[in-house]
């Protein structure tokens, strides 16, 4: 076991007998693990809800919740966790049964410390390996590719379709949309799905530099210009063969715009202060949250450059115009931040979902991500409820449904039960943005049953 390579594994030892728990704890601590003990099944489950563990070692026979139940709940909270059972000769059969339920192994009492350490080491290795693989797969599909772009609204489907078609070409794309709508995410997806994906993707924010510095950043400079003692390549040269993403291009000064236009027309850059141009092969993607056509009309943006950089325009609609995507994004960020912060938030209450659906999201997806992250980090009980909401969302007027459920119901008296079912299913589907899996979960029925009812009531 090489404890020094990975962060120390977290082990939870559960035993009704505190003295025995302590013996196990000491044996494992000497192997370099971080060990916590619980003296009842109930206490163990509480700890599992609050904190992250890699391996649970639990006595099988205990007087409140037994080892089987600890196993079940531990796996439910974290499917990657490994559970080892401690059992006497009399209960070997149950231990074997536990292994069929997903336990990693069992150890016979009285314990053999060497064996305990060996089995624990193997379990830890398993968990860490699995977590690394999951993490790698996640990074690959979350950062890049179209899977990282969440959204099934017709507006987002159109965007993704367009992006898929233009990504493999060399066409220059202007990505527009309000702040936080995912412009950079789209730019990366375009690069990642183009033949240039093995070459660099570089981003430059045109709003963060003074004019002179921006020129040097983009095109480079020769020794003696400004304070540089040496020649300096710019982003165009660094991105050679790949993609350069020019963010907030609407803020680019007119003089720099002329230089950029020349690069796009000739395929050559001239470092600031140099005489000899350098050939570059760079695909340029740009983004702005301003209206470039208006800037052109005002004389602040060159029309010829506009046509050069915006061969195709991809517009990202603000989140408030694609509310159907909100439930999906909530679940996406919940998973992401649970993992990132090692938390176990399982649910978002319907009241919170409904607030999140109705909020206008001036900061768009970025703001939604921040709100979910904040709630996940401070949550204590595994459920995001109204009192976990940040102030800007909590101050909305309360939902009528939570205020007076009786009122709206009595208005429906006189309708046949089937009609109520139809209305209710339709309403739930609307709420989940047409997501059937989520709707079935909320309704407490199987997906197939829901499917049948959708057919029956023609709710497509
Ligand atoms: N459809 C989406 N699916 C998943 N994550 C998204 C989506 N849209 C945006 N995000 C996430 O939201 C955050 C903001 O997105 P991004 O930085 O791409 O926005 P932007 O439009 O470039 O914003 P700004 O104009 O402020 O620079 C990022 O963390 C991004 O991964
Ligand atoms: Mg951006």
Short mmCIF file of N, CA, C and O in Angstrom, two decimals, residues 117-183:
data_model
loop_
_atom_site.label_atom_id
_atom_site.label_comp_id
_atom_site.label_asym_id
_atom_site.label_seq_id
_atom_site.Cartn_x
_atom_site.Cartn_y
_atom_site.Cartn_z
N UNK A 117 -5.70 -5.30 7.71
CA UNK A 117 -4.97 -4.28 6.93
C UNK A 117 -4.95 -4.63 5.45
O UNK A 117 -5.10 -3.76 4.59
N UNK A 118 -4.77 -5.90 5.16
CA UNK A 118 -4.68 -6.31 3.75
C UNK A 118 -6.01 -6.06 3.03
O UNK A 118 -6.04 -5.50 1.93
N UNK A 119 -7.11 -6.47 3.68
CA UNK A 119 -8.42 -6.30 3.05
C UNK A 119 -8.77 -4.81 2.92
O UNK A 119 -9.26 -4.35 1.89
N UNK A 120 -8.44 -4.04 3.98
CA UNK A 120 -8.72 -2.60 3.93
C UNK A 120 -7.94 -1.95 2.78
O UNK A 120 -8.48 -1.12 2.03
N UNK A 121 -6.68 -2.35 2.64
CA UNK A 121 -5.84 -1.76 1.59
C UNK A 121 -6.42 -2.02 0.21
O UNK A 121 -6.47 -1.15 -0.66
N UNK A 122 -6.89 -3.24 0.02
CA UNK A 122 -7.46 -3.62 -1.27
C UNK A 122 -8.74 -2.80 -1.56
O UNK A 122 -8.95 -2.32 -2.67
N UNK A 123 -9.55 -2.64 -0.51
CA UNK A 123 -10.80 -1.88 -0.67
C UNK A 123 -10.49 -0.42 -1.01
O UNK A 123 -11.10 0.17 -1.90
N UNK A 124 -9.52 0.14 -0.30
CA UNK A 124 -9.15 1.54 -0.54
C UNK A 124 -8.66 1.70 -1.98
O UNK A 124 -9.05 2.63 -2.69
N UNK A 125 -7.84 0.77 -2.40
CA UNK A 125 -7.29 0.84 -3.76
C UNK A 125 -8.43 0.82 -4.79
O UNK A 125 -8.44 1.61 -5.74
N UNK A 126 -9.38 -0.08 -4.55
CA UNK A 126 -10.55 -0.18 -5.44
C UNK A 126 -11.28 1.15 -5.57
O UNK A 126 -11.58 1.60 -6.66
N UNK A 127 -11.59 1.73 -4.41
CA UNK A 127 -12.38 2.97 -4.41
C UNK A 127 -11.61 4.07 -5.12
O UNK A 127 -12.15 4.78 -5.96
N UNK A 128 -10.32 4.18 -4.78
CA UNK A 128 -9.56 5.29 -5.35
C UNK A 128 -9.42 5.13 -6.86
O UNK A 128 -9.50 6.11 -7.60
N UNK A 129 -9.24 3.91 -7.30
CA UNK A 129 -9.13 3.66 -8.73
C UNK A 129 -10.43 4.04 -9.44
O UNK A 129 -10.44 4.72 -10.46
N UNK A 130 -11.53 3.60 -8.83
CA UNK A 130 -12.82 3.88 -9.44
C UNK A 130 -13.06 5.38 -9.49
O UNK A 130 -13.51 5.93 -10.47
N UNK A 131 -12.73 6.07 -8.39
CA UNK A 131 -12.96 7.53 -8.36
C UNK A 131 -12.10 8.21 -9.41
O UNK A 131 -12.53 9.16 -10.04
N UNK A 132 -10.87 7.76 -9.59
CA UNK A 132 -10.00 8.39 -10.58
C UNK A 132 -10.58 8.20 -11.98
O UNK A 132 -10.61 9.13 -12.78
N UNK A 133 -11.05 7.00 -12.27
CA UNK A 133 -11.61 6.74 -13.60
C UNK A 133 -12.83 7.60 -13.87
O UNK A 133 -12.96 8.18 -14.94
N UNK A 134 -13.70 7.66 -12.87
CA UNK A 134 -14.91 8.47 -13.03
C UNK A 134 -14.52 9.93 -13.26
O UNK A 134 -15.04 10.60 -14.12
N UNK A 135 -13.55 10.37 -12.48
CA UNK A 135 -13.11 11.76 -12.58
C UNK A 135 -12.55 12.05 -13.97
O UNK A 135 -12.85 13.08 -14.56
N UNK A 136 -11.77 11.12 -14.49
CA UNK A 136 -11.18 11.33 -15.82
C UNK A 136 -12.27 11.39 -16.89
O UNK A 136 -12.28 12.28 -17.73
N UNK A 137 -13.19 10.42 -16.82
CA UNK A 137 -14.26 10.39 -17.81
C UNK A 137 -15.08 11.66 -17.74
O UNK A 137 -15.47 12.25 -18.74
N UNK A 138 -15.31 12.11 -16.49
CA UNK A 138 -16.12 13.30 -16.31
C UNK A 138 -15.43 14.52 -16.93
O UNK A 138 -16.01 15.29 -17.65
N UNK A 139 -14.11 14.64 -16.64
CA UNK A 139 -13.40 15.80 -17.16
C UNK A 139 -13.45 15.81 -18.67
O UNK A 139 -13.60 16.85 -19.28
N UNK A 140 -13.30 14.64 -19.26
CA UNK A 140 -13.31 14.59 -20.71
C UNK A 140 -14.64 15.05 -21.26
O UNK A 140 -14.71 15.88 -22.14
N UNK A 141 -15.75 14.50 -20.71
CA UNK A 141 -16.99 14.87 -21.38
C UNK A 141 -17.60 16.14 -20.83
O UNK A 141 -18.47 16.72 -21.45
N UNK A 142 -17.10 16.60 -19.66
CA UNK A 142 -17.68 17.84 -19.17
C UNK A 142 -17.02 19.05 -19.77
O UNK A 142 -17.65 20.06 -20.06
N UNK A 143 -15.73 18.97 -19.97
CA UNK A 143 -15.04 20.14 -20.49
C UNK A 143 -15.23 20.28 -21.98
O UNK A 143 -15.30 21.36 -22.51
N UNK A 144 -15.23 19.15 -22.65
CA UNK A 144 -15.20 19.23 -24.11
C UNK A 144 -16.35 18.45 -24.70
O UNK A 144 -17.05 17.73 -24.04
N UNK A 145 -16.46 18.54 -25.98
CA UNK A 145 -17.49 17.76 -26.65
C UNK A 145 -18.83 18.36 -26.37
O UNK A 145 -18.98 19.25 -25.54
N UNK A 146 -19.83 17.85 -27.04
CA UNK A 146 -21.16 18.45 -26.90
C UNK A 146 -21.84 18.02 -25.62
O UNK A 146 -22.76 18.66 -25.16
N UNK A 147 -21.34 16.96 -25.03
CA UNK A 147 -21.96 16.48 -23.79
C UNK A 147 -21.82 17.51 -22.68
O UNK A 147 -22.61 17.53 -21.76
N UNK A 148 -20.81 18.33 -22.76
CA UNK A 148 -20.64 19.33 -21.71
C UNK A 148 -21.65 20.47 -21.80
O UNK A 148 -21.79 21.24 -20.88
N UNK A 149 -22.35 20.54 -22.92
CA UNK A 149 -23.33 21.61 -23.08
C UNK A 149 -24.70 21.04 -22.73
O UNK A 149 -25.25 20.25 -23.47
N UNK A 150 -25.21 21.45 -21.60
CA UNK A 150 -26.49 20.91 -21.15
C UNK A 150 -27.62 21.76 -21.71
O UNK A 150 -27.55 22.98 -21.71
N UNK A 151 -28.67 21.09 -22.18
CA UNK A 151 -29.83 21.84 -22.66
C UNK A 151 -30.58 21.07 -23.72
O UNK A 151 -29.98 20.60 -24.68
N UNK A 152 -31.89 20.93 -23.52
CA UNK A 152 -32.69 20.23 -24.52
C UNK A 152 -33.82 21.11 -25.04
O UNK A 152 -34.67 20.65 -25.79
N UNK A 153 -33.83 22.38 -24.65
CA UNK A 153 -34.84 23.29 -25.19
C UNK A 153 -34.63 23.38 -26.69
O UNK A 153 -33.53 23.14 -27.19
N UNK A 154 -35.68 23.73 -27.42
CA UNK A 154 -35.51 23.75 -28.88
C UNK A 154 -34.46 24.80 -29.25
O UNK A 154 -33.68 24.61 -30.19
N UNK A 155 -34.38 25.88 -28.47
CA UNK A 155 -33.38 26.91 -28.78
C UNK A 155 -31.96 26.35 -28.65
O UNK A 155 -31.10 26.59 -29.50
N UNK A 156 -31.72 25.57 -27.57
CA UNK A 156 -30.37 25.03 -27.39
C UNK A 156 -30.09 23.91 -28.38
O UNK A 156 -28.96 23.73 -28.82
N UNK A 157 -31.13 23.15 -28.72
CA UNK A 157 -30.90 22.09 -29.72
C UNK A 157 -30.48 22.68 -31.05
O UNK A 157 -29.59 22.15 -31.72
N UNK A 158 -31.10 23.80 -31.39
CA UNK A 158 -30.70 24.46 -32.64
C UNK A 158 -29.25 24.93 -32.57
O UNK A 158 -28.49 24.77 -33.52
N UNK A 159 -28.89 25.50 -31.41
CA UNK A 159 -27.51 25.97 -31.26
C UNK A 159 -26.55 24.79 -31.42
O UNK A 159 -25.57 24.86 -32.18
N UNK A 160 -26.84 23.69 -30.75
CA UNK A 160 -25.92 22.54 -30.79
C UNK A 160 -25.84 21.95 -32.20
O UNK A 160 -24.75 21.62 -32.68
N UNK A 161 -26.99 21.90 -32.87
CA UNK A 161 -26.98 21.42 -34.26
C UNK A 161 -26.08 22.27 -35.14
O UNK A 161 -25.27 21.77 -35.91
N UNK A 162 -26.23 23.58 -34.99
CA UNK A 162 -25.43 24.51 -35.79
C UNK A 162 -23.94 24.33 -35.47
O UNK A 162 -23.10 24.23 -36.36
N UNK A 163 -23.64 24.25 -34.17
CA UNK A 163 -22.25 24.11 -33.75
C UNK A 163 -21.65 22.82 -34.32
O UNK A 163 -20.52 22.81 -34.80
N UNK A 164 -22.43 21.75 -34.30
CA UNK A 164 -21.93 20.48 -34.84
C UNK A 164 -21.59 20.61 -36.32
O UNK A 164 -20.63 20.02 -36.80
N UNK A 165 -22.42 21.34 -37.03
CA UNK A 165 -22.19 21.45 -38.47
C UNK A 165 -20.98 22.32 -38.79
O UNK A 165 -20.22 22.02 -39.69
N UNK A 166 -20.80 23.41 -38.02
CA UNK A 166 -19.71 24.32 -38.39
C UNK A 166 -18.38 23.96 -37.74
O UNK A 166 -17.34 24.37 -38.24
N UNK A 167 -18.41 23.16 -36.67
CA UNK A 167 -17.16 22.88 -35.94
C UNK A 167 -16.07 22.30 -36.85
O UNK A 167 -14.94 22.78 -36.81
N UNK A 168 -16.37 21.29 -37.67
CA UNK A 168 -15.28 20.66 -38.43
C UNK A 168 -14.74 21.52 -39.57
O UNK A 168 -13.73 21.17 -40.16
N UNK A 169 -15.40 22.63 -39.89
CA UNK A 169 -14.93 23.49 -40.97
C UNK A 169 -13.91 24.48 -40.41
O UNK A 169 -13.58 24.42 -39.24
N UNK A 170 -13.45 25.39 -41.23
CA UNK A 170 -12.51 26.38 -40.74
C UNK A 170 -13.16 27.76 -40.64
O UNK A 170 -12.50 28.78 -40.52
N UNK A 171 -14.48 27.74 -40.69
CA UNK A 171 -15.22 28.99 -40.77
C UNK A 171 -15.06 29.81 -39.49
O UNK A 171 -14.90 29.26 -38.41
N UNK A 172 -15.02 31.13 -39.64
CA UNK A 172 -14.89 31.98 -38.45
C UNK A 172 -16.27 32.22 -37.86
O UNK A 172 -17.22 32.52 -38.57
N UNK A 173 -16.35 32.07 -36.56
CA UNK A 173 -17.66 32.12 -35.89
C UNK A 173 -17.69 33.26 -34.88
O UNK A 173 -16.74 33.43 -34.10
N UNK A 174 -18.76 34.02 -34.91
CA UNK A 174 -18.99 35.02 -33.87
C UNK A 174 -20.06 34.46 -32.92
O UNK A 174 -21.15 34.09 -33.37
N UNK A 175 -19.72 34.35 -31.65
CA UNK A 175 -20.65 33.81 -30.66
C UNK A 175 -21.19 34.98 -29.85
O UNK A 175 -20.42 35.74 -29.26
N UNK A 176 -22.51 35.15 -29.88
CA UNK A 176 -23.10 36.28 -29.16
C UNK A 176 -24.02 35.78 -28.07
O UNK A 176 -24.50 34.64 -28.11
N UNK A 177 -24.28 36.64 -27.12
CA UNK A 177 -25.18 36.28 -26.02
C UNK A 177 -24.80 37.05 -24.78
O UNK A 177 -23.66 37.52 -24.66
N UNK A 178 -25.75 37.16 -23.87
CA UNK A 178 -25.52 37.89 -22.63
C UNK A 178 -24.41 37.22 -21.81
O UNK A 178 -24.03 36.09 -22.08
N UNK A 179 -23.97 37.91 -20.79
CA UNK A 179 -22.94 37.36 -19.92
C UNK A 179 -23.40 36.03 -19.29
O UNK A 179 -24.57 35.89 -18.93
N UNK A 180 -22.51 35.06 -19.22
CA UNK A 180 -22.80 33.80 -18.56
C UNK A 180 -23.67 32.83 -19.33
O UNK A 180 -24.13 31.83 -18.79
N UNK A 181 -23.90 33.08 -20.62
CA UNK A 181 -24.77 32.16 -21.38
C UNK A 181 -24.01 30.97 -21.95
O UNK A 181 -24.61 30.06 -22.51
N UNK A 182 -22.68 30.97 -21.83
CA UNK A 182 -21.92 29.80 -22.27
C UNK A 182 -21.13 30.04 -23.55
O UNK A 182 -20.82 29.09 -24.27
N UNK A 183 -20.74 31.29 -23.81
CA UNK A 183 -20.05 31.58 -25.07
C UNK A 183 -18.69 30.89 -25.14
O UNK A 183 -18.33 30.30 -26.16
#
